[in-house]
Amino acid sequence: MKIVIAADSFKGSNSAQNVVALIRKGILRVFPEAETVLLPVADGGEGTVDALLFAADGNAYTETVLDPLGRPIAAKYGVLPNQTAVIEMAAASGLPLLKDTERDPRVTTTYGTGQLMVKAMERGCKKIILGVGGSATNDGGAGMAQALGVSLRDENGEELGFGGAELARLKTIDLSGMHPLLSSCEIIIACDVQNRLCGREGASAVYGPQKGAGPEDIALLDSCLAHYAQVILEQIGADVAQIPGSGAAGGLAAGLLAFCGASIQSGVDTVLDALEFENHIRDADLVITGEGRIDSQSIYGKVPVGVARRSKAVRDIPVIAVVGDIGDDASVVYRYGIDAIMGSVSRVMTLPEVLQNASRSLEECVERMMRLIRIGMEIAPSHRC
């Protein structure tokens, strides 16, 4: 029996690497001879770098760059054997890097993310997969662009400072100083957000509050991004404001589209492509996937549904999702290729108890699941429905 294990992290308890290893342990308790393939998966957000490095045997590098407030910070990125760089923008420009009292998207910058991109290109990478989850910024990728050599100037010819509020002063864009390696590097934005740059469903209105923006800040930042997009349209010819997903990461996606010729791809599909997922499942008997919680929102770019959809596209292979929490509306995922859901929490527990026992609970859940599968295998030959 060959089983492919392609799962996301269980946030707060286990990384994707730990999850697939625990699932394997549960399988081997019942089927010790089973062949297992471990594929830690992420959706472009937290854990993307580690998942791909683990599965592809890549290398991690740490560089000193600027954090969202312009302070030096050590940020990690990965390089796969095919010289593809994997970067999580949150490593340099993420919300977890700030204290609650420091959150202010009027002044936070994506400059450090641009610095990581430069480091990757100078290391010889010709392709960059950029996960854009967890942003602390709302600068439209202006800081990232400046790190790549784009000059953003006001009416007096002075360079703009950091932060989304600075975009109100933007008068001219000068691309003459762009990093020369950028022209030969493919940039992929790993993202499942469909929000456009501006408006009621835009970057500022939807994601600004979690980054520290109040109602007046949101109005200001939205107008700044609208002005930014208009100057980009007039001087570069890119109408980024109208592209679904351009509002991702406080508009970082818009900057990547405008200045780097980037493309937006589904986060989980980008990761599965990098893992060469289809090659692993062509002769598999079962796929096991999972994440911390599954519910109706899981159909929008989450790992289990992404894994199931890709699996069913190859052939009608059974897909089981092992999860920590099952939402009341989770049954919708059955329409998207998941054949069964197993919850790992087997008894009433407090949240601290759930987290403390998460590893054991997951392994035991998989053992129970595999015992049921074994029973089914024994019954099937003599009891056809």
mmCIF file of C-alpha atoms in Angstrom, residues 202-352:
data_model
loop_
_atom_site.group_PDB
_atom_site.id
_atom_site.type_symbol
_atom_site.label_atom_id
_atom_site.label_comp_id
_atom_site.label_asym_id
_atom_site.label_seq_id
_atom_site.Cartn_x
_atom_site.Cartn_y
_atom_site.Cartn_z
ATOM 1 C CA GLY A 202 -9.829 46.630 -0.976
ATOM 2 C CA ALA A 203 -6.619 46.188 0.958
ATOM 3 C CA SER A 204 -7.162 49.070 3.378
ATOM 4 C CA ALA A 205 -10.818 48.470 4.224
ATOM 5 C CA VAL A 206 -10.653 44.699 4.653
ATOM 6 C CA TYR A 207 -7.229 44.135 6.177
ATOM 7 C CA GLY A 208 -6.291 47.555 7.556
ATOM 8 C CA PRO A 209 -8.042 47.135 10.936
ATOM 9 C CA GLN A 210 -5.996 44.067 11.915
ATOM 10 C CA LYS A 211 -2.853 46.055 11.135
ATOM 11 C CA GLY A 212 -3.795 48.899 13.467
ATOM 12 C CA ALA A 213 -5.794 51.208 11.171
ATOM 13 C CA GLY A 214 -8.793 53.087 12.495
ATOM 14 C CA PRO A 215 -11.664 54.414 10.321
ATOM 15 C CA GLU A 216 -9.843 57.663 9.454
ATOM 16 C CA ASP A 217 -6.641 55.749 8.695
ATOM 17 C CA ILE A 218 -8.523 53.402 6.379
ATOM 18 C CA ALA A 219 -9.975 56.279 4.380
ATOM 19 C CA LEU A 220 -6.543 57.909 4.135
ATOM 20 C CA LEU A 221 -4.764 54.717 3.114
ATOM 21 C CA ASP A 222 -7.397 53.830 0.534
ATOM 22 C CA SER A 223 -7.082 57.233 -1.098
ATOM 23 C CA CYS A 224 -3.286 56.915 -1.046
ATOM 24 C CA LEU A 225 -3.427 53.562 -2.801
ATOM 25 C CA ALA A 226 -5.887 54.933 -5.357
ATOM 26 C CA HIS A 227 -3.508 57.812 -6.111
ATOM 27 C CA TYR A 228 -0.576 55.376 -6.298
ATOM 28 C CA ALA A 229 -2.466 53.162 -8.762
ATOM 29 C CA GLN A 230 -3.360 56.166 -10.913
ATOM 30 C CA VAL A 231 0.265 57.325 -11.132
ATOM 31 C CA ILE A 232 1.325 53.771 -12.008
ATOM 32 C CA LEU A 233 -1.315 53.650 -14.743
ATOM 33 C CA GLU A 234 -0.308 57.021 -16.188
ATOM 34 C CA GLN A 235 3.463 56.540 -16.054
ATOM 35 C CA ILE A 236 3.935 52.776 -16.452
ATOM 36 C CA GLY A 237 0.738 51.754 -18.201
ATOM 37 C CA ALA A 238 -0.227 49.030 -15.726
ATOM 38 C CA ASP A 239 -3.840 49.118 -14.485
ATOM 39 C CA VAL A 240 -3.102 47.159 -11.316
ATOM 40 C CA ALA A 241 -6.086 48.461 -9.352
ATOM 41 C CA GLN A 242 -8.478 46.365 -11.425
ATOM 42 C CA ILE A 243 -6.688 43.035 -11.057
ATOM 43 C CA PRO A 244 -8.262 40.555 -8.600
ATOM 44 C CA GLY A 245 -5.730 39.841 -5.875
ATOM 45 C CA SER A 246 -3.881 43.140 -6.289
ATOM 46 C CA GLY A 247 -4.900 44.086 -2.744
ATOM 47 C CA ALA A 248 -3.083 41.130 -1.184
ATOM 48 C CA ALA A 249 -0.642 42.008 1.605
ATOM 49 C CA GLY A 250 -1.651 45.638 1.757
ATOM 50 C CA GLY A 251 -1.229 45.983 -1.996
ATOM 51 C CA LEU A 252 2.196 44.355 -2.157
ATOM 52 C CA ALA A 253 0.751 42.252 -4.963
ATOM 53 C CA ALA A 254 -0.062 45.430 -6.902
ATOM 54 C CA GLY A 255 3.545 46.590 -6.638
ATOM 55 C CA LEU A 256 4.849 43.198 -7.719
ATOM 56 C CA LEU A 257 2.504 43.210 -10.717
ATOM 57 C CA ALA A 258 3.452 46.748 -11.719
ATOM 58 C CA PHE A 259 7.213 46.716 -11.209
ATOM 59 C CA CYS A 260 8.220 43.038 -11.437
ATOM 60 C CA GLY A 261 5.895 41.618 -14.062
ATOM 61 C CA ALA A 262 4.724 39.105 -11.475
ATOM 62 C CA SER A 263 1.875 36.643 -11.854
ATOM 63 C CA ILE A 264 -0.634 35.649 -9.190
ATOM 64 C CA GLN A 265 -1.185 31.947 -8.600
ATOM 65 C CA SER A 266 -3.119 29.942 -6.052
ATOM 66 C CA GLY A 267 -0.913 29.521 -3.017
ATOM 67 C CA VAL A 268 -1.586 25.837 -2.483
ATOM 68 C CA ASP A 269 -1.302 25.092 -6.217
ATOM 69 C CA THR A 270 2.029 26.893 -6.368
ATOM 70 C CA VAL A 271 3.345 24.777 -3.508
ATOM 71 C CA LEU A 272 1.948 21.545 -4.957
ATOM 72 C CA ASP A 273 3.546 22.368 -8.309
ATOM 73 C CA ALA A 274 6.899 22.899 -6.621
ATOM 74 C CA LEU A 275 6.492 19.543 -4.857
ATOM 75 C CA GLU A 276 5.652 17.813 -8.178
ATOM 76 C CA PHE A 277 2.573 16.488 -6.408
ATOM 77 C CA GLU A 278 1.053 14.593 -9.349
ATOM 78 C CA ASN A 279 4.194 12.506 -9.779
ATOM 79 C CA HIS A 280 3.849 11.248 -6.210
ATOM 80 C CA ILE A 281 0.181 10.214 -6.410
ATOM 81 C CA ARG A 282 -0.026 8.458 -9.793
ATOM 82 C CA ASP A 283 0.445 5.015 -8.212
ATOM 83 C CA ALA A 284 -0.796 5.836 -4.700
ATOM 84 C CA ASP A 285 -3.637 3.955 -3.020
ATOM 85 C CA LEU A 286 -4.644 6.722 -0.629
ATOM 86 C CA VAL A 287 -4.023 10.411 0.008
ATOM 87 C CA ILE A 288 -4.223 11.788 3.543
ATOM 88 C CA THR A 289 -4.363 15.545 3.968
ATOM 89 C CA GLY A 290 -5.165 17.818 6.882
ATOM 90 C CA GLU A 291 -5.122 21.162 8.677
ATOM 91 C CA GLY A 292 -6.036 22.521 12.071
ATOM 92 C CA ARG A 293 -9.676 23.292 11.227
ATOM 93 C CA ILE A 294 -11.920 22.421 8.318
ATOM 94 C CA ASP A 295 -15.143 24.260 7.519
ATOM 95 C CA SER A 296 -16.943 25.900 4.607
ATOM 96 C CA GLN A 297 -14.105 28.422 4.177
ATOM 97 C CA SER A 298 -11.719 25.574 3.399
ATOM 98 C CA ILE A 299 -12.946 25.522 -0.200
ATOM 99 C CA TYR A 300 -11.308 28.925 -0.743
ATOM 100 C CA GLY A 301 -7.666 28.041 -1.263
ATOM 101 C CA LYS A 302 -7.024 25.910 1.815
ATOM 102 C CA VAL A 303 -4.667 22.951 1.666
ATOM 103 C CA PRO A 304 -7.050 19.956 2.121
ATOM 104 C CA VAL A 305 -9.376 20.985 -0.701
ATOM 105 C CA GLY A 306 -6.443 21.955 -2.904
ATOM 106 C CA VAL A 307 -4.864 18.544 -2.343
ATOM 107 C CA ALA A 308 -8.165 16.753 -2.973
ATOM 108 C CA ARG A 309 -8.887 18.658 -6.177
ATOM 109 C CA ARG A 310 -5.454 17.930 -7.586
ATOM 110 C CA SER A 311 -5.699 14.268 -6.561
ATOM 111 C CA LYS A 312 -9.061 13.737 -8.257
ATOM 112 C CA ALA A 313 -7.764 15.398 -11.408
ATOM 113 C CA VAL A 314 -5.233 12.582 -11.758
ATOM 114 C CA ARG A 315 -7.619 9.713 -10.955
ATOM 115 C CA ASP A 316 -10.340 8.760 -8.508
ATOM 116 C CA ILE A 317 -8.025 8.199 -5.568
ATOM 117 C CA PRO A 318 -9.539 8.271 -2.040
ATOM 118 C CA VAL A 319 -8.715 11.412 -0.040
ATOM 119 C CA ILE A 320 -9.156 11.626 3.727
ATOM 120 C CA ALA A 321 -8.743 14.849 5.718
ATOM 121 C CA VAL A 322 -7.465 14.575 9.291
ATOM 122 C CA VAL A 323 -8.159 17.769 11.228
ATOM 123 C CA GLY A 324 -8.158 19.183 14.710
ATOM 124 C CA ASP A 325 -11.566 20.833 14.540
ATOM 125 C CA ILE A 326 -14.560 20.143 12.289
ATOM 126 C CA GLY A 327 -16.856 23.102 11.632
ATOM 127 C CA ASP A 328 -20.639 22.617 11.533
ATOM 128 C CA ASP A 329 -20.621 23.472 7.824
ATOM 129 C CA ALA A 330 -17.620 21.325 6.902
ATOM 130 C CA SER A 331 -19.633 18.826 4.839
ATOM 131 C CA VAL A 332 -19.428 21.165 1.854
ATOM 132 C CA VAL A 333 -15.861 19.934 1.270
ATOM 133 C CA TYR A 334 -17.251 16.561 0.184
ATOM 134 C CA ARG A 335 -18.261 18.239 -3.071
ATOM 135 C CA TYR A 336 -14.633 19.201 -3.701
ATOM 136 C CA GLY A 337 -12.937 15.817 -3.625
ATOM 137 C CA ILE A 338 -12.560 15.005 0.074
ATOM 138 C CA ASP A 339 -14.095 11.594 0.767
ATOM 139 C CA ALA A 340 -13.976 11.565 4.571
ATOM 140 C CA ILE A 341 -13.034 13.775 7.533
ATOM 141 C CA MET A 342 -11.513 12.527 10.771
ATOM 142 C CA GLY A 343 -11.279 14.745 13.852
ATOM 143 C CA SER A 344 -8.275 14.199 16.072
ATOM 144 C CA VAL A 345 -9.850 15.458 19.311
ATOM 145 C CA SER A 346 -11.401 12.326 20.836
ATOM 146 C CA ARG A 347 -12.795 13.670 24.101
ATOM 147 C CA VAL A 348 -13.933 16.866 25.779
ATOM 148 C CA MET A 349 -10.894 19.043 26.511
ATOM 149 C CA THR A 350 -10.057 22.640 27.217
ATOM 150 C CA LEU A 351 -8.102 24.436 24.495
ATOM 151 C CA PRO A 352 -4.841 24.261 26.498
#
